[in-house]
Structure formats: structure tokens, C-alpha cells
Amino acid sequence: MLKSPMTNLSLCMLSLAIANALPPPSTHSIPATQASSSRSTGGESLCELLTIPVNITTNATKFDLDPTSQAEVTQIIQDLASVNSTFVAEHTVGTQIVSGIFNIGAQLCHPSTSTDAKKGAIQLLTHGLGLNRHYWDVARGYSYVDAATKAGYATLSYDRIGVGASEHPDGINTVQSSLGVEVLHALITHLKAGKVTDTVYDHVACVAHSYGSVLQARHDALYPADCAAIIATGISDTMDALPDTLLSEDLTIASHIIASFEDLSNAYTIAPSPVSFQQSLLLYPFFEEKIADASFEAVRDVWALGDVLTLNGDTVPAKEVTAPVLVLDGLRDFTACGGDCTQPYDRAEGYSWMIYPGASKRRTVLVPEVGHGINLQSNAGSAFESMLAFLKGCGL
């Protein structure tokens, strides 16, 4: 039986919703992608903007929720964050099949010169809640994309379903963790088959942040051979601070305050102010205000309530994964660790052993002077160096 997203928070960021407890049926196909040339925001990578259609069928939870006002949305969040909440169970009315072709916005980037490129290797980058793919490419000096391409890797950063340039279907009964998992699997499958572009990528390193790491863990339990290496960031084996984080976001119906979201339903919410954006992501004084301001404008994005509702479920360790695994957190990550990822032990290491007990190689890193939004902090470069050194040490 599904637990409330806030009932057992040590499980919350690790997995699934009620209908997701069993491997979902799924099919994937990607027709020719539409591409236009661009450069990374950091300016050092050659990129293509893509629209990638993915054909997916998956199980989902059906909820009897259709909020009609901001007051109702606020109460939903408050109920989810309440002690011993049974809100999700009370509003679950069954399961359903979600099926269709969903358009995924993405950016494929390459090293500036072909001589620098690692042949057949690519990093697939999955962002978290309230953010979009620009989290991986914020600005010069804050671009993991540029750091990766400089090290010879191609990258594919994408907007999760219901975010950014990707399609925005029903924000409660369609946009859920199960759909996010299948989108991830589809992208990996087609990168390996040369169906995103003409290039075949034999080795896909999967890199994720926060809720992206939740989706990555659930994906890895279902598809343990997909990723040549796994880097999970902004995640730990406890989420006791999640109710405070969720409430601090002050989630507001996006269409009520941002004109570009006027066509979205009330199920799509957003952090309304720089203060609410900072609360869950940034550790003061270890960030530049210009980067915080730029991130608020370009990286901040919507939260679909369906994602929030399906955060929780039974813990599903990815026992069959033998790929190397790095878990990297900001030392002072409030969202993932309550503000200190060393208490009462290394929380990143705890997560690594709990979710990936069979990893062939493992490393954990706690980056000093960094909160939850690792790529937005002044010490982001240290995190990038650790991530890329790990992949190099794995022979990728």
C-alpha cells in the first residue's frame, strides 16, 4: 500500500508510487529528431537543440485530485507535509495505463574539437524538481556541460516530462515517477542505437540530481544494465527535512504568476520568489548573487503535483547493478541531509550501499561550502572535477 510522501521520508526520495511497485510495461520508439544548432550557455561546447519523441506505455496511479484554486493547492502541500499523513492513500482511486508519444526537449553537446572527443561515450543528465535542464549549463564557470565536453564527453541534458521544452501532459495523473523512469530508459536505449542522432553511443554514463537521482535509482532497479556508470547527486539515505523543504518552496500555481505558463493547469506549480528558490537550493554566503539571479530566471521551473505525489513507496535497491557508482552531495545540503551530510554518519555512503549494494566500484564525495543546488554554488567546479575524475578512473 502506498505511503504518504511525507510518512517515511527516509524512503521518500528513493522510489515509487503505488502503481509503480512492479516493473511497468513499456515500449519505446524515436522517429527522426528535430535539431537546431546552438552553443552551451557556458559558451565552450558545440550543441544541438533537439525535440525527441518517445513512445511510452507505463503504469500510473490514478488520483481523484483536480485543484481549482491556489488555496486548494496550498492545502494539498500542507497535507502532504503533515505528520503521519495519509493524504496520498485517501486520494488514490486505482491504477491506470498511460500511453502515448511524448515530446522531450533536449540539448546534445560535443567537445569543441573532434580530436578531444571520447568515442562512443556520452553522459545523460537528469535534473531534479523545480529545475530544468539548464541546471547542467548555468553560466561560464558553472556549466557541467562545458566541464564534461572539455574532458572529451558528449552530453545529452534533457527536460524531464512536464518541464521546460518538454511536453506538459496532465500534471497529476500522467506526469509521475513511472513516466519519468520510462523516458530515461527510452533515451538511453536510443542513444545506444544511434536513433537520437546518427552516432551510436556504446557507453552511457547516467548523471542525476535530487529527484533525478530518485528516477535514476528506480530506473536502475528495472534496467540494471543500461548505464555504464552512475553518478547520483543531491540524494542521501534520509529525507527527514523534506516536509520543511516542500513548505519552504511556497509552491504557487505557475499560470497565476508567469505569463509563459498561462496554458498550464493548476497541477503545475512553481517557487514564486528568489527567497523560496534559495531556501531549498543555496547555501549562503557561498554563491554569487548574479548566478542566483540568473538561475532564478533560467533554471527555475515547474513542479508537477503528480511528481510530488509519487515520490514515495517501498525502497527498491538496484541489487543487480554492477556498474561503478559515485554519490556526491553538498556537505551542507539541507534538502537531502537536513543541513549536515556527515550526521550521524556519511549519508552519501549510506545511500550508496543501500541502493547499489552490488556496484563494482563506489565512491562518495561531500563537497564543502555547498548546499543542495550543487551546480549553482561557487564551489561547483570542485564537484565537477570529482565527477569527471571518477568517470576517468572507471575507464570511460
CSV table of C-alpha atoms in Angstrom, one decimal:
chain,number,residue,atom,x,y,z
A,1,MET,CA,0.0,0.0,0.0
A,2,LEU,CA,1.3,3.4,-0.9
A,3,LYS,CA,2.5,5.6,2.0
A,4,SER,CA,2.1,9.3,2.1
A,5,PRO,CA,5.1,11.1,0.5
A,6,MET,CA,5.9,12.5,3.9
A,7,THR,CA,5.1,9.5,6.1
A,8,ASN,CA,8.5,7.8,5.9
A,9,LEU,CA,10.9,10.3,4.4
A,10,SER,CA,14.0,8.1,4.5
A,11,LEU,CA,12.2,6.1,1.8
A,12,CYS,CA,10.7,9.1,0.1
A,13,MET,CA,13.4,10.1,-2.3
A,14,LEU,CA,14.3,6.6,-3.2
A,15,SER,CA,11.4,5.3,-5.2
A,16,LEU,CA,8.0,4.7,-6.3
A,17,ALA,CA,4.3,5.2,-6.2
A,18,ILE,CA,1.7,2.5,-5.6
A,19,ALA,CA,1.3,1.6,-9.2
A,20,ASN,CA,5.0,1.6,-9.7
A,21,ALA,CA,5.9,-1.2,-7.4
A,22,LEU,CA,6.1,-3.7,-10.2
A,23,PRO,CA,8.1,-3.2,-13.4
A,24,PRO,CA,5.8,-1.3,-15.8
A,25,PRO,CA,5.1,-2.5,-19.3
A,26,SER,CA,6.8,-0.1,-21.8
A,27,THR,CA,7.6,0.4,-25.4
A,28,HIS,CA,9.9,3.0,-26.9
A,29,SER,CA,10.5,4.4,-30.3
A,30,ILE,CA,12.0,7.7,-31.5
A,31,PRO,CA,11.4,9.0,-35.0
A,32,ALA,CA,13.9,11.4,-36.6
A,33,THR,CA,14.7,14.2,-34.1
A,34,GLN,CA,14.3,17.9,-35.0
A,35,ALA,CA,17.6,19.8,-34.4
A,36,SER,CA,18.9,23.3,-34.5
A,37,SER,CA,22.5,24.4,-33.8
A,38,SER,CA,23.4,26.3,-30.6
A,39,ARG,CA,26.2,26.7,-28.1
A,40,SER,CA,26.2,25.9,-24.4
A,41,THR,CA,25.2,28.7,-22.0
A,42,GLY,CA,28.8,28.5,-20.7
A,43,GLY,CA,29.9,29.1,-24.3
A,44,GLU,CA,32.5,26.4,-24.6
A,45,SER,CA,30.5,23.5,-26.2
A,46,LEU,CA,29.0,22.9,-29.6
A,47,CYS,CA,25.4,21.9,-29.2
A,48,GLU,CA,22.2,20.9,-30.9
A,49,LEU,CA,18.7,21.7,-29.5
A,50,LEU,CA,16.6,18.6,-30.1
A,51,THR,CA,13.0,17.5,-29.8
A,52,ILE,CA,12.9,13.8,-29.2
A,53,PRO,CA,9.5,12.0,-29.4
A,54,VAL,CA,9.4,8.9,-27.2
A,55,ASN,CA,6.6,6.3,-27.5
A,56,ILE,CA,5.9,5.0,-24.0
A,57,THR,CA,3.3,2.8,-22.2
A,58,THR,CA,3.6,2.6,-18.4
A,59,ASN,CA,1.6,2.0,-15.3
A,60,ALA,CA,0.5,5.0,-13.2
A,61,THR,CA,-1.5,5.9,-10.1
A,62,LYS,CA,-4.9,7.4,-10.6
A,63,PHE,CA,-5.8,10.3,-8.2
A,64,ASP,CA,-9.1,12.0,-7.6
A,65,LEU,CA,-7.5,15.4,-7.5
A,66,ASP,CA,-8.1,18.4,-9.7
A,67,PRO,CA,-7.3,21.6,-7.7
A,68,THR,CA,-9.4,24.6,-8.7
A,69,SER,CA,-7.7,27.3,-6.7
A,70,GLN,CA,-4.4,28.3,-5.0
A,71,ALA,CA,-6.0,27.7,-1.6
A,72,GLU,CA,-6.6,24.1,-2.6
A,73,VAL,CA,-3.1,23.6,-3.9
A,74,THR,CA,-1.6,25.1,-0.7
A,75,GLN,CA,-3.7,22.7,1.4
A,76,ILE,CA,-2.6,19.7,-0.7
A,77,ILE,CA,1.1,20.6,0.1
A,78,GLN,CA,0.3,21.2,3.7
A,79,ASP,CA,-1.5,17.8,4.0
A,80,LEU,CA,1.4,16.1,2.3
A,81,ALA,CA,3.8,17.6,4.7
A,82,SER,CA,1.8,16.8,7.8
A,83,VAL,CA,2.9,14.2,10.4
A,84,ASN,CA,1.6,10.7,9.7
A,85,SER,CA,-0.1,12.0,6.5
A,86,THR,CA,-2.5,9.6,4.8
A,87,PHE,CA,-3.3,12.1,2.0
A,88,VAL,CA,-2.0,10.0,-0.9
A,89,ALA,CA,-3.8,6.9,0.2
A,90,GLU,CA,-7.0,8.8,0.7
A,91,HIS,CA,-6.9,10.2,-2.8
A,92,THR,CA,-5.7,7.2,-4.7
A,93,VAL,CA,-8.6,5.6,-6.7
A,94,GLY,CA,-6.8,3.0,-8.6
A,95,THR,CA,-4.2,2.5,-11.3
A,96,GLN,CA,-4.2,3.2,-15.0
A,97,ILE,CA,-2.1,2.8,-18.1
A,98,VAL,CA,-0.5,5.9,-19.5
A,99,SER,CA,0.4,5.5,-23.2
A,100,GLY,CA,1.4,7.9,-25.9
A,101,ILE,CA,4.1,9.7,-27.8
A,102,PHE,CA,5.7,12.4,-25.6
A,103,ASN,CA,8.0,15.1,-26.9
A,104,ILE,CA,11.2,15.6,-24.9
A,105,GLY,CA,13.2,18.8,-25.2
A,106,ALA,CA,17.0,18.2,-25.0
A,107,GLN,CA,20.4,19.6,-25.8
A,108,LEU,CA,23.2,17.5,-27.2
A,109,CYS,CA,26.7,19.0,-26.7
A,110,HIS,CA,30.1,18.0,-28.0
A,111,PRO,CA,33.7,18.9,-27.4
A,112,SER,CA,34.8,21.9,-29.4
A,113,THR,CA,37.2,19.8,-31.5
A,114,SER,CA,36.7,16.3,-32.6
A,115,THR,CA,40.2,15.3,-31.5
A,116,ASP,CA,39.2,15.9,-27.9
A,117,ALA,CA,36.1,13.6,-28.1
A,118,LYS,CA,35.9,10.2,-26.4
A,119,LYS,CA,34.4,7.9,-29.0
A,120,GLY,CA,31.3,6.1,-28.1
A,121,ALA,CA,30.8,7.7,-24.7
A,122,ILE,CA,28.1,10.1,-23.6
A,123,GLN,CA,26.7,11.5,-20.3
A,124,LEU,CA,22.9,11.6,-19.9
A,125,LEU,CA,22.0,14.4,-17.4
A,126,THR,CA,18.7,14.3,-15.4
A,127,HIS,CA,17.7,17.3,-13.3
A,128,GLY,CA,15.5,17.5,-10.2
A,129,LEU,CA,12.2,19.0,-9.1
A,130,GLY,CA,11.7,22.8,-9.6
A,131,LEU,CA,14.5,22.9,-12.1
A,132,ASN,CA,15.1,22.3,-15.8
A,133,ARG,CA,18.0,21.1,-18.0
A,134,HIS,CA,19.8,24.4,-17.7
A,135,TYR,CA,20.8,23.3,-14.2
A,136,TRP,CA,23.6,21.5,-16.0
A,137,ASP,CA,24.6,24.6,-18.0
A,138,VAL,CA,24.1,27.7,-15.9
A,139,ALA,CA,26.8,30.1,-17.0
A,140,ARG,CA,30.5,30.2,-17.8
A,141,GLY,CA,32.3,28.5,-14.8
A,142,TYR,CA,29.0,27.0,-13.7
A,143,SER,CA,28.5,24.6,-16.6
A,144,TYR,CA,28.9,20.9,-16.0
A,145,VAL,CA,28.2,20.5,-19.7
A,146,ASP,CA,31.3,22.6,-20.6
A,147,ALA,CA,33.4,20.7,-17.9
A,148,ALA,CA,32.3,17.4,-19.4
A,149,THR,CA,32.9,18.3,-23.1
A,150,LYS,CA,36.3,19.8,-22.1
A,151,ALA,CA,37.1,16.4,-20.7
A,152,GLY,CA,36.1,14.8,-24.0
A,153,TYR,CA,32.5,13.7,-23.3
A,154,ALA,CA,29.4,14.3,-25.3
A,155,THR,CA,26.4,15.2,-23.1
A,156,LEU,CA,22.6,15.0,-23.5
A,157,SER,CA,20.8,17.1,-21.0
A,158,TYR,CA,17.0,17.0,-21.2
A,159,ASP,CA,14.0,18.5,-19.6
A,160,ARG,CA,12.0,15.9,-17.7
A,161,ILE,CA,8.5,15.3,-18.8
A,162,GLY,CA,6.3,18.2,-17.7
A,163,VAL,CA,9.2,20.7,-17.6
A,164,GLY,CA,10.9,23.2,-19.8
A,165,ALA,CA,10.8,22.5,-23.5
A,166,SER,CA,9.3,19.0,-23.0
A,167,GLU,CA,5.6,18.2,-23.3
A,168,HIS,CA,3.3,19.2,-20.4
A,169,PRO,CA,0.6,16.5,-20.2
A,170,ASP,CA,-1.8,16.1,-17.2
A,171,GLY,CA,0.2,17.2,-14.2
A,172,ILE,CA,-1.3,14.8,-11.7
A,173,ASN,CA,-2.4,11.6,-13.4
A,174,THR,CA,0.2,11.5,-16.2
A,175,VAL,CA,3.4,13.2,-15.0
A,176,GLN,CA,4.6,10.8,-12.3
A,177,SER,CA,7.7,9.0,-11.4
A,178,SER,CA,6.8,5.9,-13.5
A,179,LEU,CA,6.7,8.0,-16.7
A,180,GLY,CA,9.9,9.8,-15.8
A,181,VAL,CA,11.6,6.4,-15.4
A,182,GLU,CA,10.5,5.2,-18.8
A,183,VAL,CA,11.6,8.5,-20.5
A,184,LEU,CA,15.0,7.9,-19.0
A,185,HIS,CA,15.2,4.3,-20.3
A,186,ALA,CA,14.0,5.4,-23.7
A,187,LEU,CA,16.7,8.0,-24.1
A,188,ILE,CA,19.4,5.5,-23.1
A,189,THR,CA,18.1,2.9,-25.4
A,190,HIS,CA,18.1,5.2,-28.4
A,191,LEU,CA,21.4,6.8,-27.6
A,192,LYS,CA,22.9,3.3,-27.8
A,193,ALA,CA,21.0,2.5,-31.0
A,194,GLY,CA,22.0,5.7,-32.8
A,195,LYS,CA,18.4,6.9,-33.0
A,196,VAL,CA,18.8,10.3,-31.3
A,197,THR,CA,21.4,11.3,-33.8
A,198,ASP,CA,23.3,9.1,-36.3
A,199,THR,CA,26.0,8.5,-33.6
A,200,VAL,CA,25.9,5.2,-31.7
A,201,TYR,CA,27.0,5.6,-28.0
A,202,ASP,CA,28.1,2.3,-26.6
A,203,HIS,CA,28.7,3.7,-23.1
A,204,VAL,CA,26.1,5.9,-21.4
A,205,ALA,CA,27.1,7.4,-18.1
A,206,CYS,CA,24.0,8.4,-16.2
A,207,VAL,CA,24.3,11.5,-14.1
A,208,ALA,CA,21.4,12.8,-12.0
A,209,HIS,CA,20.5,15.4,-9.3
A,210,SER,CA,17.9,15.2,-6.5
A,211,TYR,CA,14.6,13.9,-7.8
A,212,GLY,CA,16.5,13.0,-10.9
A,213,SER,CA,18.5,10.6,-8.7
A,214,VAL,CA,15.2,9.2,-7.4
A,215,LEU,CA,14.2,8.4,-11.0
A,216,GLN,CA,17.7,7.1,-11.7
A,217,ALA,CA,17.5,4.6,-8.8
A,218,ARG,CA,14.1,3.4,-9.8
A,219,HIS,CA,15.3,3.1,-13.4
A,220,ASP,CA,18.4,1.1,-12.3
A,221,ALA,CA,16.3,-1.4,-10.3
A,222,LEU,CA,14.3,-2.1,-13.5
A,223,TYR,CA,17.1,-1.8,-16.1
A,224,PRO,CA,20.3,-2.6,-14.3
A,225,ALA,CA,22.4,-2.9,-17.5
A,226,ASP,CA,21.5,0.4,-19.0
A,227,CYS,CA,24.2,2.6,-17.5
A,228,ALA,CA,28.0,2.2,-17.9
A,229,ALA,CA,28.4,4.3,-14.7
A,230,ILE,CA,26.1,6.1,-12.4
A,231,ILE,CA,26.6,9.5,-10.6
A,232,ALA,CA,23.8,10.3,-8.1
A,233,THR,CA,23.9,13.8,-6.6
A,234,GLY,CA,21.8,15.7,-4.1
A,235,ILE,CA,20.5,12.5,-2.5
A,236,SER,CA,21.0,10.6,0.7
A,237,ASP,CA,19.6,7.8,2.8
A,238,THR,CA,17.4,10.1,4.7
A,239,MET,CA,14.9,12.8,3.8
A,240,ASP,CA,13.7,13.9,7.2
A,241,ALA,CA,14.0,17.5,6.1
A,242,LEU,CA,11.7,17.1,3.1
A,243,PRO,CA,8.5,18.5,4.7
A,244,ASP,CA,10.3,21.7,5.6
A,245,THR,CA,11.8,21.9,2.1
A,246,LEU,CA,8.4,21.4,0.5
A,247,LEU,CA,6.7,24.0,2.6
A,248,SER,CA,9.6,26.5,2.1
A,249,GLU,CA,9.1,26.4,-1.7
A,250,ASP,CA,5.8,28.2,-1.2
A,251,LEU,CA,4.5,26.4,-4.3
A,252,THR,CA,2.3,28.7,-6.3
A,253,ILE,CA,0.1,27.8,-9.4
A,254,ALA,CA,2.5,28.7,-12.2
A,255,SER,CA,-0.2,30.0,-14.6
A,256,HIS,CA,-1.2,32.6,-11.9
A,257,ILE,CA,2.1,34.4,-11.8
A,258,ILE,CA,4.0,33.7,-15.0
A,259,ALA,CA,2.6,34.6,-18.4
A,260,SER,CA,4.5,31.9,-20.3
A,261,PHE,CA,2.8,29.2,-18.2
A,262,GLU,CA,-0.7,30.6,-18.7
A,263,ASP,CA,-1.9,27.4,-20.6
A,264,LEU,CA,-0.8,25.0,-17.9
A,265,SER,CA,-3.3,23.5,-15.5
A,266,ASN,CA,-3.3,24.2,-11.7
A,267,ALA,CA,-1.4,21.0,-11.2
A,268,TYR,CA,1.8,22.8,-12.3
A,269,THR,CA,3.3,24.9,-9.5
A,270,ILE,CA,6.5,26.9,-9.1
A,271,ALA,CA,8.6,28.6,-6.4
A,272,PRO,CA,7.4,32.2,-6.7
A,273,SER,CA,10.3,34.2,-5.3
A,274,PRO,CA,14.1,34.3,-5.1
A,275,VAL,CA,13.7,33.6,-1.4
A,276,SER,CA,11.8,30.4,-1.9
A,277,PHE,CA,14.2,29.4,-4.6
A,278,GLN,CA,17.2,29.9,-2.3
A,279,GLN,CA,15.6,28.1,0.7
A,280,SER,CA,16.0,24.6,-0.8
A,281,LEU,CA,19.0,25.1,-3.1
A,282,LEU,CA,21.6,27.6,-2.0
A,283,LEU,CA,24.0,27.9,1.0
A,284,TYR,CA,24.8,31.4,1.9
A,285,PRO,CA,27.3,33.1,1.5
A,286,PHE,CA,28.8,30.5,-0.9
A,287,PHE,CA,27.1,31.7,-4.1
A,288,GLU,CA,27.3,34.7,-6.4
A,289,GLU,CA,24.2,36.8,-6.4
A,290,LYS,CA,24.4,37.2,-10.2
A,291,ILE,CA,24.4,33.4,-10.5
A,292,ALA,CA,21.5,33.0,-8.1
A,293,ASP,CA,19.5,35.7,-10.0
A,294,ALA,CA,20.3,34.1,-13.4
A,295,SER,CA,19.3,30.7,-12.1
A,296,PHE,CA,16.0,32.0,-10.7
A,297,GLU,CA,15.2,33.3,-14.2
A,298,ALA,CA,16.5,30.4,-16.4
A,299,VAL,CA,16.9,27.3,-14.2
A,300,ARG,CA,13.8,27.6,-12.0
A,301,ASP,CA,10.9,25.6,-13.5
A,302,VAL,CA,7.6,24.0,-12.6
A,303,TRP,CA,6.8,21.2,-10.1
A,304,ALA,CA,4.1,18.9,-11.4
A,305,LEU,CA,2.0,17.7,-8.5
A,306,GLY,CA,2.0,14.2,-9.9
A,307,ASP,CA,5.7,14.0,-9.3
A,308,VAL,CA,5.3,15.1,-5.7
A,309,LEU,CA,2.5,12.6,-5.1
A,310,THR,CA,4.6,9.7,-6.4
A,311,LEU,CA,7.8,10.4,-4.6
A,312,ASN,CA,7.2,7.6,-2.0
A,313,GLY,CA,6.8,3.9,-1.9
A,314,ASP,CA,8.8,0.8,-0.9
A,315,THR,CA,12.6,1.1,-1.1
A,316,VAL,CA,13.8,-0.8,-4.2
A,317,PRO,CA,17.6,-1.3,-4.1
A,318,ALA,CA,19.1,-1.8,-7.5
A,319,LYS,CA,20.7,-5.0,-6.5
A,320,GLU,CA,21.6,-6.2,-10.0
A,321,VAL,CA,23.6,-3.1,-10.9
A,322,THR,CA,27.3,-3.8,-11.1
A,323,ALA,CA,28.3,-0.5,-12.8
A,324,PRO,CA,30.6,1.8,-10.8
A,325,VAL,CA,28.6,4.3,-8.7
A,326,LEU,CA,29.5,7.8,-7.3
A,327,VAL,CA,27.3,9.5,-4.8
A,328,LEU,CA,28.1,13.2,-4.4
A,329,ASP,CA,26.4,15.7,-2.1
A,330,GLY,CA,27.0,19.2,-0.8
A,331,LEU,CA,28.3,18.9,2.7
A,332,ARG,CA,25.6,21.3,3.9
A,333,ASP,CA,22.7,20.0,1.8
A,334,PHE,CA,19.5,20.8,3.8
A,335,THR,CA,17.1,19.1,1.4
A,336,ALA,CA,18.9,15.8,1.3
A,337,CYS,CA,20.6,15.7,4.7
A,338,GLY,CA,19.0,18.2,7.0
A,339,GLY,CA,22.0,20.6,6.6
A,340,ASP,CA,24.8,18.2,7.5
A,341,CYS,CA,25.6,15.2,5.4
A,342,THR,CA,28.0,13.8,8.0
A,343,GLN,CA,25.4,13.3,10.7
A,344,PRO,CA,25.3,10.8,12.3
A,345,TYR,CA,27.4,9.2,9.5
A,346,ASP,CA,28.3,9.8,5.8
A,347,ARG,CA,24.8,10.0,4.3
A,348,ALA,CA,26.1,9.7,0.8
A,349,GLU,CA,27.8,6.5,1.6
A,350,GLY,CA,24.7,5.2,3.4
A,351,TYR,CA,22.7,5.8,0.2
A,352,SER,CA,25.3,4.2,-2.0
A,353,TRP,CA,25.3,0.9,0.0
A,354,MET,CA,21.5,0.9,0.4
A,355,ILE,CA,20.6,1.4,-3.3
A,356,TYR,CA,23.7,0.0,-5.1
A,357,PRO,CA,25.0,-2.9,-2.9
A,358,GLY,CA,26.5,-4.7,-6.0
A,359,ALA,CA,28.4,-1.8,-7.5
A,360,SER,CA,31.8,-2.9,-8.9
A,361,LYS,CA,33.3,0.4,-7.7
A,362,ARG,CA,32.0,3.0,-5.4
A,363,ARG,CA,33.0,6.4,-4.2
A,364,THR,CA,31.3,9.1,-2.1
A,365,VAL,CA,32.1,12.8,-2.0
A,366,LEU,CA,30.8,15.5,0.3
A,367,VAL,CA,31.7,18.9,-1.3
A,368,PRO,CA,32.4,21.7,1.3
A,369,GLU,CA,30.6,25.0,1.2
A,370,VAL,CA,27.9,23.6,-0.9
A,371,GLY,CA,24.1,23.1,-0.3
A,372,HIS,CA,21.5,21.2,-2.4
A,373,GLY,CA,21.9,23.2,-5.6
A,374,ILE,CA,25.5,21.9,-6.2
A,375,ASN,CA,25.9,23.4,-9.7
A,376,LEU,CA,24.8,26.9,-8.6
A,377,GLN,CA,27.3,27.2,-5.7
A,378,SER,CA,30.7,28.9,-6.0
A,379,ASN,CA,32.4,25.6,-5.3
A,380,ALA,CA,30.6,23.8,-8.2
A,381,GLY,CA,33.9,23.4,-10.0
A,382,SER,CA,35.2,21.1,-7.3
A,383,ALA,CA,32.1,18.9,-7.7
A,384,PHE,CA,32.6,18.8,-11.5
A,385,GLU,CA,36.3,17.7,-11.0
A,386,SER,CA,35.3,14.9,-8.7
A,387,MET,CA,32.6,13.6,-11.1
A,388,LEU,CA,34.8,13.7,-14.1
A,389,ALA,CA,37.8,12.1,-12.3
A,390,PHE,CA,35.5,9.3,-11.2
A,391,LEU,CA,34.4,8.6,-14.8
A,392,LYS,CA,38.0,8.7,-16.0
A,393,GLY,CA,39.0,6.3,-13.2
A,394,CYS,CA,36.3,3.9,-14.4
A,395,GLY,CA,37.9,3.9,-17.9
A,396,LEU,CA,35.1,5.9,-19.5
